[in-house]
Amino acid sequence: MTSPAAPAGPAGAVPGAAGPDGVIPGAGPAARPGERPAPPVPGASRAPGGHEAPEGEEPPRYAPEWLRLREGADAAARAHDLLDPLRIRLANLPGRAGGRIVHDLGCGTGSMGRWLAPRLDGAQHWILHDRDPYLLHFAAVGAPRSAADGSRVTVETRRGDIGRLTPDALAGAALVTASALLDVLTADEVGALAAACAGAGCAALLTLSVAGRVDLTPGHPLDGEIAAAFNDHQRRTGLLGPDAVPVAADAFAAHGATVRLHASPWHLGDGDAGLTGQWLRGWVGAAVEQRPELREPAARYLAARLAECATGALRVTVHHSDLLALCRPAGGTR
C-alpha cells in the first residue's frame, strides 16, 4: 500500500515528521533498521492501542487510519477509462454459480472492492488477501453487498503472501485486483504475478502504482532533490518503485496479455489538508532516510510546506499509473 507512502527502512527521518509521533503507520518509513518492506499483500497495519503481530511475524505496516485517509483520493484517481474494456471482458465470460471470482491482493481495509464491485454488473465473489487479520476484518465488514445491477456480492478472506500466489490459487478467477502493489514488489515478484494471472487466464486491474513524479504548487528549490531521493528510497532492496508499471506491462505482454495503461494522479488541494500533511511527512521522511545530509534543509522544507498546507495554499499532484492486463482466457482465445 504505498503509492505515496514510503517503504519501510531505517530510522532517521525528519524529527517529528516520521515515526510514531509524526506520521500514521503506512504513510512513511517504519522504524525497523535495515529491514525489507513487506508488500501490500503482506500489507499489515497497526491499530491504535496495540494491534501487534504474532511472535515471529513481521510487525504491522499500515494503519487503518492511513488507509481510510487516502481512500477518497484513491477512488477519485483510479482510471475509469479502463473499466469499459474490463466490463466487456467479464461480460464475455461464461456464467458461474456464486458469481465471478475476484481476488483482491493486499486488500487492506477493502477500498478497492468498495470502489470496483458496485461498478461491475453481475454476481461477484471477492476473495480478500492480506497478511494482517485486523485489516481483513475491516475489509470483510465494509465490503459492498451488491453489484451495479443489484446482483449479489459476497466476500471471503484469506490471510497470505503474494509469494505463494500460483495459477492453481487463482483457478476459476475472472479478475485479480490490487492497489498500490506493484511499486513495492521486485521484478521477480511482478513476473510471478503476471505468470499466475496468465496461467489462470484471468484479467488483472492493478491501480495506483507510483510513477516517480510529484508536482507541487507553489514550487520550491528543494522539490526536485526531495523527489529524487524519495524515488531512490523506493528502489531500495531491489524493489521496483517508480519503474514498476513498465516492468509489469512487459511481464504481462510476454505472456500474451493485452495491456492498457492509464494515468491515475492524486490531485490534493485545500480540502485535503489531513492527507496532504501525512503524505508530506512520509515523502520527506523517506527522502531523508535515503540521503541523511538532507536532514536540516528538509526539516525547514517540511515546516514550510506544512504551513502552506494548513492555510490551503499548497497544491500537490502525486502521479500514479493504473494497469489493465487482459490475459488469454484459460482454454480459449482472447
mmCIF file of C-alpha atoms in Angstrom:
data_model
loop_
_atom_site.group_PDB
_atom_site.id
_atom_site.type_symbol
_atom_site.label_atom_id
_atom_site.label_comp_id
_atom_site.label_asym_id
_atom_site.label_seq_id
_atom_site.Cartn_x
_atom_site.Cartn_y
_atom_site.Cartn_z
ATOM 1 C CA MET A 1 0.000 0.000 0.000
ATOM 2 C CA THR A 2 2.321 2.515 -0.875
ATOM 3 C CA SER A 3 1.757 4.691 -3.626
ATOM 4 C CA PRO A 4 2.656 7.870 -1.902
ATOM 5 C CA ALA A 5 3.737 6.151 1.238
ATOM 6 C CA ALA A 6 7.354 5.282 1.785
ATOM 7 C CA PRO A 7 8.600 1.741 2.147
ATOM 8 C CA ALA A 8 9.936 0.663 5.492
ATOM 9 C CA GLY A 9 13.561 1.386 6.221
ATOM 10 C CA PRO A 10 15.996 2.507 8.856
ATOM 11 C CA ALA A 11 15.100 5.251 11.243
ATOM 12 C CA GLY A 12 16.448 8.708 10.680
ATOM 13 C CA ALA A 13 13.709 10.807 9.154
ATOM 14 C CA VAL A 14 13.000 14.415 9.914
ATOM 15 C CA PRO A 15 12.353 14.751 13.670
ATOM 16 C CA GLY A 16 8.647 14.805 14.353
ATOM 17 C CA ALA A 17 7.862 14.109 10.704
ATOM 18 C CA ALA A 18 8.104 10.335 10.525
ATOM 19 C CA GLY A 19 7.672 7.697 13.140
ATOM 20 C CA PRO A 20 5.037 7.296 15.842
ATOM 21 C CA ASP A 21 4.863 10.976 16.790
ATOM 22 C CA GLY A 22 4.530 12.428 13.342
ATOM 23 C CA VAL A 23 3.056 10.058 10.791
ATOM 24 C CA ILE A 24 0.378 7.406 10.674
ATOM 25 C CA PRO A 25 1.872 3.933 10.116
ATOM 26 C CA GLY A 26 1.885 3.326 6.383
ATOM 27 C CA ALA A 27 2.277 6.949 5.399
ATOM 28 C CA GLY A 28 6.009 6.988 5.989
ATOM 29 C CA PRO A 29 9.078 4.905 6.795
ATOM 30 C CA ALA A 30 8.849 2.347 9.557
ATOM 31 C CA ALA A 31 11.473 2.381 12.263
ATOM 32 C CA ARG A 32 12.941 -1.097 11.954
ATOM 33 C CA PRO A 33 16.561 -0.731 10.853
ATOM 34 C CA GLY A 34 17.699 -2.486 7.723
ATOM 35 C CA GLU A 35 14.508 -4.388 7.044
ATOM 36 C CA ARG A 36 12.953 -5.069 3.667
ATOM 37 C CA PRO A 37 9.425 -3.710 3.482
ATOM 38 C CA ALA A 38 6.509 -6.077 3.319
ATOM 39 C CA PRO A 39 4.460 -5.554 0.148
ATOM 40 C CA PRO A 40 0.757 -4.860 0.452
ATOM 41 C CA VAL A 41 -0.197 -8.489 0.080
ATOM 42 C CA PRO A 42 1.654 -8.887 3.326
ATOM 43 C CA GLY A 43 0.369 -5.389 3.954
ATOM 44 C CA ALA A 44 -0.169 -5.147 7.636
ATOM 45 C CA SER A 45 -1.361 -2.357 9.798
ATOM 46 C CA ARG A 46 -1.142 -1.335 13.376
ATOM 47 C CA ALA A 47 -4.212 -0.212 15.210
ATOM 48 C CA PRO A 48 -4.018 2.407 17.916
ATOM 49 C CA GLY A 49 -3.768 0.795 21.292
ATOM 50 C CA GLY A 50 -1.673 -2.140 20.279
ATOM 51 C CA HIS A 51 -2.569 -4.366 17.354
ATOM 52 C CA GLU A 52 0.658 -6.346 17.386
ATOM 53 C CA ALA A 53 1.961 -9.011 15.030
ATOM 54 C CA PRO A 54 2.186 -12.533 16.459
ATOM 55 C CA GLU A 55 5.609 -13.538 17.681
ATOM 56 C CA GLY A 56 7.980 -14.296 14.844
ATOM 57 C CA GLU A 57 5.966 -12.417 12.237
ATOM 58 C CA GLU A 58 6.580 -9.090 10.551
ATOM 59 C CA PRO A 59 5.056 -6.210 12.512
ATOM 60 C CA PRO A 60 2.097 -4.352 11.024
ATOM 61 C CA ARG A 61 2.898 -1.813 8.328
ATOM 62 C CA TYR A 62 -0.307 0.021 7.561
ATOM 63 C CA ALA A 63 -2.771 1.614 9.947
ATOM 64 C CA PRO A 64 -6.480 1.602 9.126
ATOM 65 C CA GLU A 65 -6.365 5.358 9.748
ATOM 66 C CA TRP A 66 -3.919 5.848 6.887
ATOM 67 C CA LEU A 67 -5.934 3.670 4.541
ATOM 68 C CA ARG A 68 -9.162 5.475 5.413
ATOM 69 C CA LEU A 69 -7.463 8.852 4.999
ATOM 70 C CA ARG A 70 -6.364 8.068 1.459
ATOM 71 C CA GLU A 71 -9.454 6.162 0.304
ATOM 72 C CA GLY A 72 -11.261 9.177 -1.162
ATOM 73 C CA ALA A 73 -8.203 10.341 -3.101
ATOM 74 C CA ASP A 74 -7.612 6.797 -4.356
ATOM 75 C CA ALA A 75 -11.209 6.487 -5.538
ATOM 76 C CA ALA A 76 -11.054 9.816 -7.369
ATOM 77 C CA ALA A 77 -7.733 8.927 -9.017
ATOM 78 C CA ARG A 78 -8.392 5.428 -10.355
ATOM 79 C CA ALA A 79 -8.721 5.319 -14.127
ATOM 80 C CA HIS A 80 -12.386 4.965 -15.108
ATOM 81 C CA ASP A 81 -11.323 4.609 -18.751
ATOM 82 C CA LEU A 82 -10.053 1.093 -18.011
ATOM 83 C CA LEU A 83 -13.444 -0.070 -16.773
ATOM 84 C CA ASP A 84 -15.168 -0.430 -20.152
ATOM 85 C CA PRO A 85 -12.659 -2.933 -21.596
ATOM 86 C CA LEU A 86 -12.774 -4.786 -18.280
ATOM 87 C CA ARG A 87 -16.589 -4.904 -18.339
ATOM 88 C CA ILE A 88 -16.544 -6.228 -21.909
ATOM 89 C CA ARG A 89 -14.081 -8.939 -20.926
ATOM 90 C CA LEU A 90 -16.151 -10.000 -17.907
ATOM 91 C CA ALA A 91 -19.402 -9.935 -19.882
ATOM 92 C CA ASN A 92 -17.928 -12.407 -22.387
ATOM 93 C CA LEU A 93 -17.013 -14.951 -19.713
ATOM 94 C CA PRO A 94 -19.328 -17.902 -19.068
ATOM 95 C CA GLY A 95 -21.590 -17.605 -16.040
ATOM 96 C CA ARG A 96 -20.526 -19.190 -12.787
ATOM 97 C CA ALA A 97 -22.578 -20.295 -9.803
ATOM 98 C CA GLY A 98 -21.929 -17.873 -6.967
ATOM 99 C CA GLY A 99 -20.706 -15.165 -9.306
ATOM 100 C CA ARG A 100 -17.420 -14.235 -10.928
ATOM 101 C CA ILE A 101 -14.438 -14.714 -8.646
ATOM 102 C CA VAL A 102 -12.281 -11.647 -7.935
ATOM 103 C CA HIS A 103 -9.036 -11.869 -5.945
ATOM 104 C CA ASP A 104 -8.067 -8.594 -4.228
ATOM 105 C CA LEU A 105 -4.369 -8.725 -3.318
ATOM 106 C CA GLY A 106 -3.206 -6.712 -0.331
ATOM 107 C CA CYS A 107 -6.772 -5.624 0.229
ATOM 108 C CA GLY A 108 -6.078 -3.517 3.320
ATOM 109 C CA THR A 109 -9.422 -2.269 4.596
ATOM 110 C CA GLY A 110 -11.119 -3.202 1.310
ATOM 111 C CA SER A 111 -11.181 0.122 -0.529
ATOM 112 C CA MET A 112 -10.691 -1.490 -3.949
ATOM 113 C CA GLY A 113 -13.746 -3.681 -3.512
ATOM 114 C CA ARG A 114 -15.833 -0.768 -2.313
ATOM 115 C CA TRP A 115 -14.827 1.176 -5.408
ATOM 116 C CA LEU A 116 -14.962 -1.549 -8.063
ATOM 117 C CA ALA A 117 -17.673 -4.055 -7.140
ATOM 118 C CA PRO A 118 -20.531 -1.506 -7.467
ATOM 119 C CA ARG A 119 -19.188 -0.506 -10.904
ATOM 120 C CA LEU A 120 -19.399 -4.019 -12.363
ATOM 121 C CA ASP A 121 -22.537 -5.913 -13.362
ATOM 122 C CA GLY A 122 -23.260 -9.439 -12.288
ATOM 123 C CA ALA A 123 -22.854 -11.520 -9.151
ATOM 124 C CA GLN A 124 -19.348 -11.421 -7.722
ATOM 125 C CA HIS A 125 -17.426 -13.370 -5.098
ATOM 126 C CA TRP A 126 -14.462 -11.395 -3.771
ATOM 127 C CA ILE A 127 -11.548 -13.194 -2.117
ATOM 128 C CA LEU A 128 -9.695 -10.656 0.015
ATOM 129 C CA HIS A 129 -5.992 -11.350 0.611
ATOM 130 C CA ASP A 130 -3.843 -9.702 3.251
ATOM 131 C CA ARG A 131 -1.328 -10.797 5.861
ATOM 132 C CA ASP A 132 -2.950 -8.737 8.600
ATOM 133 C CA PRO A 133 -6.086 -10.301 10.128
ATOM 134 C CA TYR A 134 -7.042 -6.955 11.649
ATOM 135 C CA LEU A 135 -7.249 -5.338 8.221
ATOM 136 C CA LEU A 136 -9.051 -8.367 6.817
ATOM 137 C CA HIS A 137 -11.738 -7.877 9.472
ATOM 138 C CA PHE A 138 -12.257 -4.251 8.388
ATOM 139 C CA ALA A 139 -12.335 -5.295 4.725
ATOM 140 C CA ALA A 140 -14.938 -8.002 5.260
ATOM 141 C CA VAL A 141 -17.200 -5.846 7.421
ATOM 142 C CA GLY A 142 -17.040 -2.913 4.995
ATOM 143 C CA ALA A 143 -17.401 -4.883 1.763
ATOM 144 C CA PRO A 144 -20.183 -3.904 -0.652
ATOM 145 C CA ARG A 145 -23.102 -6.304 -0.912
ATOM 146 C CA SER A 146 -24.449 -5.536 -4.368
ATOM 147 C CA ALA A 147 -23.102 -5.009 -7.893
ATOM 148 C CA ALA A 148 -24.034 -2.242 -10.320
ATOM 149 C CA ASP A 149 -27.115 -4.141 -11.480
ATOM 150 C CA GLY A 150 -28.168 -5.183 -7.985
ATOM 151 C CA SER A 151 -26.643 -8.662 -8.201
ATOM 152 C CA ARG A 152 -25.218 -10.152 -5.043
ATOM 153 C CA VAL A 153 -21.618 -9.564 -3.947
ATOM 154 C CA THR A 154 -20.138 -11.986 -1.426
ATOM 155 C CA VAL A 155 -16.707 -11.994 0.233
ATOM 156 C CA GLU A 156 -14.282 -14.295 1.961
ATOM 157 C CA THR A 157 -10.886 -13.525 3.473
ATOM 158 C CA ARG A 158 -7.556 -15.281 3.103
ATOM 159 C CA ARG A 159 -4.502 -14.472 5.110
ATOM 160 C CA GLY A 160 -1.476 -14.993 2.926
ATOM 161 C CA ASP A 161 1.544 -13.834 0.990
ATOM 162 C CA ILE A 162 1.816 -12.916 -2.661
ATOM 163 C CA GLY A 163 4.900 -15.098 -2.873
ATOM 164 C CA ARG A 164 2.616 -18.121 -2.678
ATOM 165 C CA LEU A 165 0.260 -16.957 -5.400
ATOM 166 C CA THR A 166 0.100 -19.547 -8.195
ATOM 167 C CA PRO A 167 -2.157 -20.262 -11.169
ATOM 168 C CA ASP A 168 -3.745 -23.007 -9.070
ATOM 169 C CA ALA A 169 -4.542 -20.490 -6.323
ATOM 170 C CA LEU A 170 -6.291 -18.359 -8.947
ATOM 171 C CA ALA A 171 -8.138 -21.245 -10.604
ATOM 172 C CA GLY A 172 -11.561 -20.096 -11.741
ATOM 173 C CA ALA A 173 -10.807 -16.417 -11.172
ATOM 174 C CA ALA A 174 -12.183 -13.818 -13.552
ATOM 175 C CA LEU A 175 -10.127 -10.924 -12.189
ATOM 176 C CA VAL A 176 -7.196 -10.066 -9.934
ATOM 177 C CA THR A 177 -7.115 -6.580 -8.443
ATOM 178 C CA ALA A 178 -4.741 -4.596 -6.266
ATOM 179 C CA SER A 179 -3.987 -1.019 -5.287
ATOM 180 C CA ALA A 180 -0.516 0.408 -4.686
ATOM 181 C CA LEU A 181 1.033 -3.025 -5.028
ATOM 182 C CA LEU A 182 3.415 -3.128 -7.972
ATOM 183 C CA ASP A 183 5.844 -0.493 -6.740
ATOM 184 C CA VAL A 184 6.677 -2.480 -3.590
ATOM 185 C CA LEU A 185 7.456 -5.679 -5.462
ATOM 186 C CA THR A 186 10.663 -6.907 -7.052
ATOM 187 C CA ALA A 187 10.934 -7.735 -10.737
ATOM 188 C CA ASP A 188 10.797 -11.442 -9.870
ATOM 189 C CA GLU A 189 7.630 -10.943 -7.830
ATOM 190 C CA VAL A 190 5.974 -8.982 -10.624
ATOM 191 C CA GLY A 191 6.973 -11.716 -13.059
ATOM 192 C CA ALA A 192 5.442 -14.353 -10.786
ATOM 193 C CA LEU A 193 2.226 -12.338 -10.510
ATOM 194 C CA ALA A 194 1.971 -11.981 -14.292
ATOM 195 C CA ALA A 195 2.663 -15.702 -14.745
ATOM 196 C CA ALA A 196 -0.001 -16.642 -12.186
ATOM 197 C CA CYS A 197 -2.625 -14.448 -13.854
ATOM 198 C CA ALA A 198 -1.701 -15.734 -17.311
ATOM 199 C CA GLY A 199 -1.770 -19.315 -16.109
ATOM 200 C CA ALA A 200 -5.237 -18.820 -14.662
ATOM 201 C CA GLY A 201 -6.397 -16.919 -17.750
ATOM 202 C CA CYS A 202 -7.783 -14.026 -15.734
ATOM 203 C CA ALA A 203 -7.681 -10.256 -16.131
ATOM 204 C CA ALA A 204 -5.680 -8.044 -13.778
ATOM 205 C CA LEU A 205 -6.518 -4.481 -12.743
ATOM 206 C CA LEU A 206 -3.551 -3.069 -10.793
ATOM 207 C CA THR A 207 -4.060 0.531 -9.760
ATOM 208 C CA LEU A 208 -2.221 3.435 -8.163
ATOM 209 C CA SER A 209 1.408 2.472 -8.691
ATOM 210 C CA VAL A 210 3.791 5.376 -8.170
ATOM 211 C CA ALA A 211 5.048 6.975 -11.366
ATOM 212 C CA GLY A 212 8.021 8.778 -9.816
ATOM 213 C CA ARG A 213 6.703 12.313 -10.394
ATOM 214 C CA VAL A 214 5.251 14.840 -7.977
ATOM 215 C CA ASP A 215 4.163 18.405 -8.802
ATOM 216 C CA LEU A 216 3.867 20.976 -6.003
ATOM 217 C CA THR A 217 2.452 24.492 -6.366
ATOM 218 C CA PRO A 218 3.934 26.883 -5.397
ATOM 219 C CA GLY A 219 7.311 25.489 -6.337
ATOM 220 C CA HIS A 220 10.311 25.271 -4.019
ATOM 221 C CA PRO A 221 14.026 24.907 -4.888
ATOM 222 C CA LEU A 222 14.236 21.633 -2.919
ATOM 223 C CA ASP A 223 11.293 19.906 -4.642
ATOM 224 C CA GLY A 224 13.380 18.054 -7.205
ATOM 225 C CA GLU A 225 16.016 16.901 -4.735
ATOM 226 C CA ILE A 226 13.420 15.539 -2.315
ATOM 227 C CA ALA A 227 11.608 13.766 -5.158
ATOM 228 C CA ALA A 228 14.787 12.170 -6.469
ATOM 229 C CA ALA A 229 15.800 10.950 -3.010
ATOM 230 C CA PHE A 230 12.316 9.528 -2.446
ATOM 231 C CA ASN A 231 12.435 7.652 -5.751
ATOM 232 C CA ASP A 232 15.813 6.188 -4.826
ATOM 233 C CA HIS A 233 14.348 5.129 -1.478
ATOM 234 C CA GLN A 234 11.506 3.356 -3.284
ATOM 235 C CA ARG A 235 14.051 1.272 -5.199
ATOM 236 C CA ARG A 236 15.962 0.110 -2.129
ATOM 237 C CA THR A 237 16.491 -3.637 -1.606
ATOM 238 C CA GLY A 238 15.581 -4.368 -5.207
ATOM 239 C CA LEU A 239 12.012 -3.065 -5.162
ATOM 240 C CA LEU A 240 10.765 -1.585 -8.412
ATOM 241 C CA GLY A 241 9.319 1.682 -7.099
ATOM 242 C CA PRO A 242 8.585 4.060 -9.991
ATOM 243 C CA ASP A 243 9.866 1.504 -12.515
ATOM 244 C CA ALA A 244 7.128 -0.981 -11.618
ATOM 245 C CA VAL A 245 4.485 -0.244 -14.241
ATOM 246 C CA PRO A 246 6.675 -0.595 -17.350
ATOM 247 C CA VAL A 247 8.219 -3.759 -15.886
ATOM 248 C CA ALA A 248 4.752 -5.179 -15.176
ATOM 249 C CA ALA A 249 3.473 -4.202 -18.613
ATOM 250 C CA ASP A 250 6.358 -6.054 -20.235
ATOM 251 C CA ALA A 251 5.840 -9.079 -17.981
ATOM 252 C CA PHE A 252 2.146 -9.399 -18.821
ATOM 253 C CA ALA A 253 2.761 -8.757 -22.528
ATOM 254 C CA ALA A 254 5.376 -11.520 -22.550
ATOM 255 C CA HIS A 255 2.588 -13.917 -21.541
ATOM 256 C CA GLY A 256 0.412 -12.763 -24.421
ATOM 257 C CA ALA A 257 -1.816 -10.389 -22.455
ATOM 258 C CA THR A 258 -3.283 -7.223 -23.908
ATOM 259 C CA VAL A 259 -2.069 -4.404 -21.657
ATOM 260 C CA ARG A 260 -3.600 -0.961 -21.230
ATOM 261 C CA LEU A 261 -2.121 1.817 -19.088
ATOM 262 C CA HIS A 262 -3.729 4.998 -17.815
ATOM 263 C CA ALA A 263 -2.629 7.845 -15.559
ATOM 264 C CA SER A 264 -4.283 7.978 -12.116
ATOM 265 C CA PRO A 265 -2.895 11.016 -10.260
ATOM 266 C CA TRP A 266 -3.883 12.277 -6.857
ATOM 267 C CA HIS A 267 -4.886 15.966 -7.014
ATOM 268 C CA LEU A 268 -4.653 17.348 -3.479
ATOM 269 C CA GLY A 269 -5.809 20.850 -2.597
ATOM 270 C CA ASP A 270 -7.185 22.915 0.248
ATOM 271 C CA GLY A 271 -9.807 20.297 1.120
ATOM 272 C CA ASP A 272 -7.199 17.577 1.624
ATOM 273 C CA ALA A 273 -5.021 19.026 4.375
ATOM 274 C CA GLY A 274 -5.044 15.881 6.523
ATOM 275 C CA LEU A 275 -3.964 13.572 3.714
ATOM 276 C CA THR A 276 -1.512 16.072 2.241
ATOM 277 C CA GLY A 277 0.159 16.600 5.611
ATOM 278 C CA GLN A 278 0.611 12.879 6.210
ATOM 279 C CA TRP A 279 1.846 12.352 2.665
ATOM 280 C CA LEU A 280 4.374 15.188 3.041
ATOM 281 C CA ARG A 281 5.760 13.723 6.261
ATOM 282 C CA GLY A 282 6.192 10.311 4.711
ATOM 283 C CA TRP A 283 7.616 11.657 1.447
ATOM 284 C CA VAL A 284 10.186 13.893 3.113
ATOM 285 C CA GLY A 285 10.973 11.288 5.779
ATOM 286 C CA ALA A 286 11.832 8.681 3.152
ATOM 287 C CA ALA A 287 13.994 11.183 1.281
ATOM 288 C CA VAL A 288 15.983 11.908 4.441
ATOM 289 C CA GLU A 289 16.427 8.208 5.165
ATOM 290 C CA GLN A 290 17.902 7.859 1.701
ATOM 291 C CA ARG A 291 20.067 10.976 1.954
ATOM 292 C CA PRO A 292 20.771 11.860 5.608
ATOM 293 C CA GLU A 293 22.639 15.010 4.540
ATOM 294 C CA LEU A 294 19.232 16.450 3.650
ATOM 295 C CA ARG A 295 18.071 16.349 7.278
ATOM 296 C CA GLU A 296 18.411 20.050 8.158
ATOM 297 C CA PRO A 297 17.238 21.600 4.859
ATOM 298 C CA ALA A 298 14.473 19.008 4.669
ATOM 299 C CA ALA A 299 13.251 19.902 8.161
ATOM 300 C CA ARG A 300 12.929 23.551 7.088
ATOM 301 C CA TYR A 301 11.311 22.473 3.828
ATOM 302 C CA LEU A 302 8.774 20.297 5.594
ATOM 303 C CA ALA A 303 7.873 23.031 8.068
ATOM 304 C CA ALA A 304 7.280 25.482 5.233
ATOM 305 C CA ARG A 305 5.228 23.002 3.225
ATOM 306 C CA LEU A 306 3.083 22.050 6.226
ATOM 307 C CA ALA A 307 2.424 25.736 6.897
ATOM 308 C CA GLU A 308 1.263 26.156 3.284
ATOM 309 C CA CYS A 309 -0.878 23.069 3.639
ATOM 310 C CA ALA A 310 -2.530 24.412 6.794
ATOM 311 C CA THR A 311 -3.509 27.664 5.068
ATOM 312 C CA GLY A 312 -4.801 25.953 1.919
ATOM 313 C CA ALA A 313 -2.070 27.458 -0.236
ATOM 314 C CA LEU A 314 -0.445 24.189 -1.312
ATOM 315 C CA ARG A 315 -1.495 22.091 -4.307
ATOM 316 C CA VAL A 316 0.052 18.667 -4.869
ATOM 317 C CA THR A 317 -0.251 16.240 -7.743
ATOM 318 C CA VAL A 318 1.114 12.779 -6.972
ATOM 319 C CA HIS A 319 1.361 10.859 -10.235
ATOM 320 C CA HIS A 320 0.358 7.195 -10.401
ATOM 321 C CA SER A 321 -0.404 4.727 -13.160
ATOM 322 C CA ASP A 322 -3.126 2.078 -13.489
ATOM 323 C CA LEU A 323 -2.610 -1.103 -15.479
ATOM 324 C CA LEU A 324 -5.213 -3.414 -17.002
ATOM 325 C CA ALA A 325 -3.933 -6.732 -18.353
ATOM 326 C CA LEU A 326 -6.332 -8.951 -20.291
ATOM 327 C CA CYS A 327 -4.722 -12.364 -20.266
ATOM 328 C CA ARG A 328 -5.868 -15.039 -22.682
ATOM 329 C CA PRO A 329 -8.746 -16.940 -21.040
ATOM 330 C CA ALA A 330 -7.769 -20.406 -19.897
ATOM 331 C CA GLY A 331 -8.566 -22.950 -22.589
ATOM 332 C CA GLY A 332 -9.538 -20.370 -25.178
ATOM 333 C CA THR A 333 -8.626 -17.232 -27.052
ATOM 334 C CA ARG A 334 -8.923 -13.604 -26.025
#
